[in-house]
PDB file of C-alpha atoms in Angstrom:
ATOM      1  CA  MET A 254      51.533 104.436 113.825  1.00  0.00           C
ATOM      2  CA  TYR A 255      54.249 107.011 113.169  1.00  0.00           C
ATOM      3  CA  GLU A 256      55.559 109.477 115.709  1.00  0.00           C
ATOM      4  CA  VAL A 257      56.786 112.886 114.614  1.00  0.00           C
ATOM      5  CA  GLU A 258      59.202 114.093 117.254  1.00  0.00           C
ATOM      6  CA  LEU A 259      61.854 116.636 118.067  1.00  0.00           C
ATOM      7  CA  LYS A 260      64.045 117.183 121.076  1.00  0.00           C
ATOM      8  CA  ALA A 261      65.949 120.234 122.236  1.00  0.00           C
ATOM      9  CA  TRP A 262      68.452 121.080 124.929  1.00  0.00           C
ATOM     10  CA  LEU A 263      67.122 123.036 127.911  1.00  0.00           C
ATOM     11  CA  ASP A 264      69.062 125.840 129.559  1.00  0.00           C
ATOM     12  CA  ASN A 265      66.593 126.355 132.412  1.00  0.00           C
ATOM     13  CA  LYS A 266      64.228 123.409 132.896  1.00  0.00           C
ATOM     14  CA  THR A 267      62.310 124.930 135.837  1.00  0.00           C
ATOM     15  CA  GLU A 268      61.627 128.236 134.093  1.00  0.00           C
ATOM     16  CA  THR A 269      60.564 126.536 130.851  1.00  0.00           C
ATOM     17  CA  GLU A 270      58.339 124.019 132.641  1.00  0.00           C
ATOM     18  CA  ASN A 271      56.610 126.848 134.519  1.00  0.00           C
ATOM     19  CA  LYS A 272      55.796 128.479 131.155  1.00  0.00           C
ATOM     20  CA  LEU A 273      54.374 125.202 129.829  1.00  0.00           C
ATOM     21  CA  LYS A 274      52.112 124.759 132.875  1.00  0.00           C
ATOM     22  CA  ASN A 275      50.162 127.834 131.696  1.00  0.00           C
ATOM     23  CA  PHE A 276      48.768 126.002 128.650  1.00  0.00           C
ATOM     24  CA  ALA A 277      49.352 122.259 129.172  1.00  0.00           C
ATOM     25  CA  ILE A 278      47.756 119.380 131.066  1.00  0.00           C
ATOM     26  CA  PHE A 279      50.035 117.544 133.493  1.00  0.00           C
ATOM     27  CA  ASP A 280      50.191 113.772 132.979  1.00  0.00           C
ATOM     28  CA  GLY A 281      52.629 112.549 135.645  1.00  0.00           C
ATOM     29  CA  PHE A 282      56.207 111.887 136.652  1.00  0.00           C
ATOM     30  CA  PHE A 283      57.973 108.955 135.006  1.00  0.00           C
ATOM     31  CA  GLU A 284      61.151 107.100 135.847  1.00  0.00           C
ATOM     32  CA  LYS A 285      62.176 105.184 132.713  1.00  0.00           C
ATOM     33  CA  GLN A 286      64.897 102.554 132.743  1.00  0.00           C
ATOM     34  CA  ASP A 287      65.672 101.533 129.162  1.00  0.00           C
ATOM     35  CA  THR A 288      67.689  98.525 128.037  1.00  0.00           C
ATOM     36  CA  TYR A 289      68.464  98.255 124.315  1.00  0.00           C
ATOM     37  CA  TYR A 290      69.034  94.858 122.693  1.00  0.00           C
ATOM     38  CA  HIS A 291      70.674  94.663 119.296  1.00  0.00           C
ATOM     39  CA  LEU A 292      70.669  91.824 116.757  1.00  0.00           C
ATOM     40  CA  LYS A 293      73.809  92.546 114.741  1.00  0.00           C
ATOM     41  CA  SER A 294      73.089  90.066 111.929  1.00  0.00           C
ATOM     42  CA  HIS A 295      69.895  91.932 110.961  1.00  0.00           C
ATOM     43  CA  ASN A 296      70.708  95.383 112.430  1.00  0.00           C
ATOM     44  CA  ILE A 297      67.554  95.329 114.571  1.00  0.00           C
ATOM     45  CA  THR A 298      67.236  97.000 117.965  1.00  0.00           C
ATOM     46  CA  VAL A 299      64.513  96.323 120.541  1.00  0.00           C
ATOM     47  CA  ARG A 300      64.028  98.325 123.723  1.00  0.00           C
ATOM     48  CA  ILE A 301      62.616  97.104 127.032  1.00  0.00           C
ATOM     49  CA  ARG A 302      61.465 100.027 129.181  1.00  0.00           C
ATOM     50  CA  GLU A 303      60.660  99.649 132.875  1.00  0.00           C
ATOM     51  CA  GLU A 304      58.463 102.570 133.930  1.00  0.00           C
ATOM     52  CA  LYS A 305      57.419 103.838 137.319  1.00  0.00           C
ATOM     53  CA  ILE A 306      54.664 106.438 136.893  1.00  0.00           C
ATOM     54  CA  THR A 307      53.504 108.793 139.642  1.00  0.00           C
ATOM     55  CA  ARG A 308      50.217 110.478 138.740  1.00  0.00           C
ATOM     56  CA  GLN A 309      48.957 113.808 140.080  1.00  0.00           C
ATOM     57  CA  ASN A 310      46.968 112.072 142.845  1.00  0.00           C
ATOM     58  CA  ASP A 311      50.181 110.253 143.949  1.00  0.00           C
ATOM     59  CA  GLN A 312      48.863 106.982 142.514  1.00  0.00           C
ATOM     60  CA  ILE A 313      51.820 104.860 141.388  1.00  0.00           C
ATOM     61  CA  GLU A 314      51.759 102.613 138.329  1.00  0.00           C
ATOM     62  CA  ASN A 315      54.445 100.274 137.047  1.00  0.00           C
ATOM     63  CA  GLN A 316      54.665  98.871 133.559  1.00  0.00           C
ATOM     64  CA  ILE A 317      57.132  97.155 131.261  1.00  0.00           C
ATOM     65  CA  LEU A 318      57.048  98.111 127.585  1.00  0.00           C
ATOM     66  CA  VAL A 319      58.720  96.540 124.578  1.00  0.00           C
ATOM     67  CA  THR A 320      59.347  98.982 121.728  1.00  0.00           C
ATOM     68  CA  TYR A 321      60.582  98.464 118.194  1.00  0.00           C
ATOM     69  CA  LYS A 322      61.191 101.564 116.076  1.00  0.00           C
ATOM     70  CA  LYS A 323      62.236 102.143 112.500  1.00  0.00           C
ATOM     71  CA  LYS A 324      63.849 105.552 112.942  1.00  0.00           C
ATOM     72  CA  GLU A 325      64.182 108.207 110.292  1.00  0.00           C
ATOM     73  CA  SER A 326      65.717 111.661 110.738  1.00  0.00           C
ATOM     74  CA  ARG A 327      64.431 114.408 108.473  1.00  0.00           C
ATOM     75  CA  LEU A 328      65.472 118.014 107.919  1.00  0.00           C
ATOM     76  CA  SER A 329      62.998 120.758 107.101  1.00  0.00           C
ATOM     77  CA  GLU A 330      63.699 123.282 104.352  1.00  0.00           C
ATOM     78  CA  ASN A 331      65.313 125.618 106.899  1.00  0.00           C
ATOM     79  CA  GLY A 332      67.486 122.864 108.372  1.00  0.00           C
ATOM     80  CA  GLU A 333      65.476 122.034 111.516  1.00  0.00           C
ATOM     81  CA  ALA A 334      65.846 118.390 112.502  1.00  0.00           C
ATOM     82  CA  TYR A 335      62.929 116.166 113.446  1.00  0.00           C
ATOM     83  CA  GLU A 336      62.225 112.447 113.552  1.00  0.00           C
ATOM     84  CA  VAL A 337      59.540 110.353 111.870  1.00  0.00           C
ATOM     85  CA  ASN A 338      59.548 106.927 113.494  1.00  0.00           C
ATOM     86  CA  LEU A 339      57.439 103.861 112.802  1.00  0.00           C
ATOM     87  CA  GLU A 340      56.772 102.545 116.303  1.00  0.00           C
ATOM     88  CA  LYS A 341      55.478  99.181 117.505  1.00  0.00           C
ATOM     89  CA  GLU A 342      54.936  98.907 121.255  1.00  0.00           C
ATOM     90  CA  PHE A 343      53.328  96.474 123.680  1.00  0.00           C
ATOM     91  CA  THR A 344      53.382  95.660 127.388  1.00  0.00           C
ATOM     92  CA  ILE A 345      54.831  92.519 128.965  1.00  0.00           C
ATOM     93  CA  SER A 346      54.552  91.082 132.460  1.00  0.00           C
ATOM     94  CA  SER A 347      58.175  89.957 132.895  1.00  0.00           C
ATOM     95  CA  LYS A 348      61.340  91.620 131.642  1.00  0.00           C
ATOM     96  CA  GLU A 349      63.401  88.525 132.467  1.00  0.00           C
ATOM     97  CA  ASP A 350      61.193  86.156 130.429  1.00  0.00           C
ATOM     98  CA  PHE A 351      61.178  88.383 127.350  1.00  0.00           C
ATOM     99  CA  GLN A 352      64.894  89.106 127.722  1.00  0.00           C
ATOM    100  CA  GLU A 353      65.558  85.360 127.689  1.00  0.00           C
ATOM    101  CA  ILE A 354      63.747  85.100 124.341  1.00  0.00           C
ATOM    102  CA  LEU A 355      65.883  87.941 122.971  1.00  0.00           C
ATOM    103  CA  PHE A 356      69.130  86.362 124.191  1.00  0.00           C
ATOM    104  CA  ASP A 357      68.129  82.976 122.763  1.00  0.00           C
ATOM    105  CA  SER A 358      67.444  84.730 119.426  1.00  0.00           C
ATOM    106  CA  GLY A 359      70.946  86.215 119.322  1.00  0.00           C
ATOM    107  CA  TYR A 360      70.318  89.710 120.719  1.00  0.00           C
ATOM    108  CA  LYS A 361      72.949  91.352 122.925  1.00  0.00           C
ATOM    109  CA  ILE A 362      72.556  94.299 125.303  1.00  0.00           C
ATOM    110  CA  SER A 363      73.904  97.345 123.482  1.00  0.00           C
ATOM    111  CA  LEU A 364      73.028 100.230 125.819  1.00  0.00           C
ATOM    112  CA  LYS A 365      71.256 101.217 129.030  1.00  0.00           C
ATOM    113  CA  LYS A 366      69.640 104.611 129.593  1.00  0.00           C
ATOM    114  CA  HIS A 367      67.892 106.219 132.561  1.00  0.00           C
ATOM    115  CA  LYS A 368      65.393 109.011 132.005  1.00  0.00           C
ATOM    116  CA  SER A 369      63.506 111.110 134.599  1.00  0.00           C
ATOM    117  CA  VAL A 370      60.456 112.752 133.023  1.00  0.00           C
ATOM    118  CA  SER A 371      57.702 115.280 133.740  1.00  0.00           C
ATOM    119  CA  SER A 372      54.961 114.605 131.197  1.00  0.00           C
ATOM    120  CA  TYR A 373      52.323 116.962 129.737  1.00  0.00           C
ATOM    121  CA  TYR A 374      49.763 117.126 126.925  1.00  0.00           C
ATOM    122  CA  VAL A 375      49.147 120.193 124.747  1.00  0.00           C
ATOM    123  CA  ASN A 376      46.617 120.818 121.975  1.00  0.00           C
ATOM    124  CA  VAL A 377      47.926 122.962 119.122  1.00  0.00           C
ATOM    125  CA  GLU A 378      46.146 124.472 116.138  1.00  0.00           C
ATOM    126  CA  ASN A 379      48.539 124.032 113.240  1.00  0.00           C
ATOM    127  CA  ILE A 380      48.601 125.606 109.780  1.00  0.00           C
ATOM    128  CA  LEU A 381      45.899 123.165 108.633  1.00  0.00           C
ATOM    129  CA  GLU A 382      43.724 124.678 111.396  1.00  0.00           C
ATOM    130  CA  THR A 383      43.096 121.310 112.940  1.00  0.00           C
ATOM    131  CA  PRO A 384      43.830 120.574 116.588  1.00  0.00           C
ATOM    132  CA  ILE A 385      46.848 118.368 117.128  1.00  0.00           C
ATOM    133  CA  SER A 386      47.463 116.641 120.434  1.00  0.00           C
ATOM    134  CA  CYS A 387      51.129 116.804 121.368  1.00  0.00           C
ATOM    135  CA  HIS A 388      52.973 115.023 124.137  1.00  0.00           C
ATOM    136  CA  VAL A 389      55.625 117.176 125.839  1.00  0.00           C
ATOM    137  CA  GLU A 390      58.227 115.729 128.171  1.00  0.00           C
ATOM    138  CA  PHE A 391      60.839 117.452 130.277  1.00  0.00           C
ATOM    139  CA  CYS A 392      63.595 114.868 130.487  1.00  0.00           C
ATOM    140  CA  TYR A 393      66.742 114.495 132.485  1.00  0.00           C
ATOM    141  CA  ILE A 394      68.964 111.946 130.743  1.00  0.00           C
ATOM    142  CA  GLU A 395      71.675 110.540 132.976  1.00  0.00           C
ATOM    143  CA  LYS A 396      75.135 111.507 131.654  1.00  0.00           C
ATOM    144  CA  LEU A 397      73.656 114.012 129.157  1.00  0.00           C
ATOM    145  CA  GLY A 398      71.473 116.598 130.911  1.00  0.00           C
ATOM    146  CA  ASP A 399      68.087 118.304 130.426  1.00  0.00           C
ATOM    147  CA  PHE A 400      65.974 118.108 127.266  1.00  0.00           C
ATOM    148  CA  ILE A 401      62.473 118.829 126.092  1.00  0.00           C
ATOM    149  CA  GLU A 402      60.837 116.242 123.816  1.00  0.00           C
ATOM    150  CA  ILE A 403      57.735 117.095 121.815  1.00  0.00           C
ATOM    151  CA  GLU A 404      55.903 114.492 119.755  1.00  0.00           C
ATOM    152  CA  THR A 405      52.636 113.700 118.049  1.00  0.00           C
ATOM    153  CA  LEU A 406      51.308 110.541 116.379  1.00  0.00           C
ATOM    154  CA  THR A 407      50.008 110.054 112.843  1.00  0.00           C
ATOM    155  CA  GLU A 408      49.114 107.291 110.429  1.00  0.00           C
ATOM    156  CA  ASP A 409      50.224 109.415 107.449  1.00  0.00           C
ATOM    157  CA  ASN A 410      54.011 109.687 107.189  1.00  0.00           C
ATOM    158  CA  SER A 411      53.992 111.613 103.902  1.00  0.00           C
ATOM    159  CA  GLU A 412      56.408 114.526 103.660  1.00  0.00           C
ATOM    160  CA  LYS A 413      53.538 117.025 103.387  1.00  0.00           C
ATOM    161  CA  ASN A 414      51.790 115.767 106.531  1.00  0.00           C
ATOM    162  CA  THR A 415      54.899 115.320 108.674  1.00  0.00           C
ATOM    163  CA  THR A 416      56.123 118.800 107.714  1.00  0.00           C
ATOM    164  CA  LYS A 417      52.829 120.302 108.949  1.00  0.00           C
ATOM    165  CA  LEU A 418      53.041 118.283 112.164  1.00  0.00           C
ATOM    166  CA  LYS A 419      56.657 119.346 112.670  1.00  0.00           C
ATOM    167  CA  GLU A 420      55.509 122.963 112.367  1.00  0.00           C
ATOM    168  CA  ALA A 421      53.046 122.329 115.209  1.00  0.00           C
ATOM    169  CA  LEU A 422      55.911 121.043 117.360  1.00  0.00           C
ATOM    170  CA  ILE A 423      57.955 124.151 116.510  1.00  0.00           C
ATOM    171  CA  LEU A 424      55.009 126.339 117.609  1.00  0.00           C
ATOM    172  CA  ILE A 425      55.319 124.837 121.096  1.00  0.00           C
ATOM    173  CA  LEU A 426      59.065 125.517 121.141  1.00  0.00           C
ATOM    174  CA  GLU A 427      58.409 129.128 120.116  1.00  0.00           C
ATOM    175  CA  LYS A 428      55.729 129.559 122.785  1.00  0.00           C
ATOM    176  CA  LEU A 429      58.273 128.345 125.350  1.00  0.00           C
ATOM    177  CA  GLU A 430      60.895 130.742 123.916  1.00  0.00           C
ATOM    178  CA  ILE A 431      63.293 127.923 123.025  1.00  0.00           C
ATOM    179  CA  PRO A 432      65.321 128.808 119.911  1.00  0.00           C
ATOM    180  CA  THR A 433      65.347 126.205 117.134  1.00  0.00           C
ATOM    181  CA  SER A 434      69.153 126.258 117.376  1.00  0.00           C
ATOM    182  CA  LYS A 435      68.696 124.158 120.552  1.00  0.00           C
ATOM    183  CA  ILE A 436      67.165 121.256 118.574  1.00  0.00           C
ATOM    184  CA  GLU A 437      69.347 118.154 118.827  1.00  0.00           C
ATOM    185  CA  LYS A 438      69.669 116.090 115.636  1.00  0.00           C
ATOM    186  CA  ARG A 439      71.338 113.045 117.172  1.00  0.00           C
ATOM    187  CA  TYR A 440      69.553 110.141 118.867  1.00  0.00           C
ATOM    188  CA  TYR A 441      70.182 109.669 122.594  1.00  0.00           C
ATOM    189  CA  LYS A 442      71.771 106.293 121.869  1.00  0.00           C
ATOM    190  CA  GLU A 443      74.298 107.949 119.578  1.00  0.00           C
ATOM    191  CA  MET A 444      75.042 110.661 122.144  1.00  0.00           C
ATOM    192  CA  LEU A 445      75.438 108.197 125.028  1.00  0.00           C
ATOM    193  CA  LYS A 446      77.894 106.050 123.083  1.00  0.00           C
ATOM    194  CA  ASN A 447      80.151 109.092 122.846  1.00  0.00           C
ATOM    195  CA  VAL A 448      80.059 109.897 126.595  1.00  0.00           C
TER     196      VAL A 448
END
């Protein structure tokens, strides 16, 4: 599965989130502790994410996810940045056990990231006039600040399809009155290494 995603800086998270609540479905609050492991000899990075999820009914869930992404940044014709990432993800029961496998395979910890998230779902009619389910997150990234992330999933990563999906993501930005100039082209990992 491929994710088509963009992220943008937020000037006023509370005001923007209140606008989104008018047309989105709340999913929950997430605390995400990410540890990135890098295998230098093959230039491969794996992420282990420890999540604490608080749902609307105050039910708390915990999960540990392993994610491997092949990331690709693309620019639209008008210069707007978005990502098309091949993503493989699965849950594990023990971070320590899986981490031991990574260390024994030559991986080293390359970065840690903490993310506080309010999560929503939005359905958008795009130019193809088909409904697209989008995941919208208001994120506070420690050491960086507030962002909005908007993504959708697809099995078709062709330029034509991902461009149409990117346009659906831009529609959400426009509805929230966030200028496209706020879109961030860099990955969080890249930004955090420069902090």
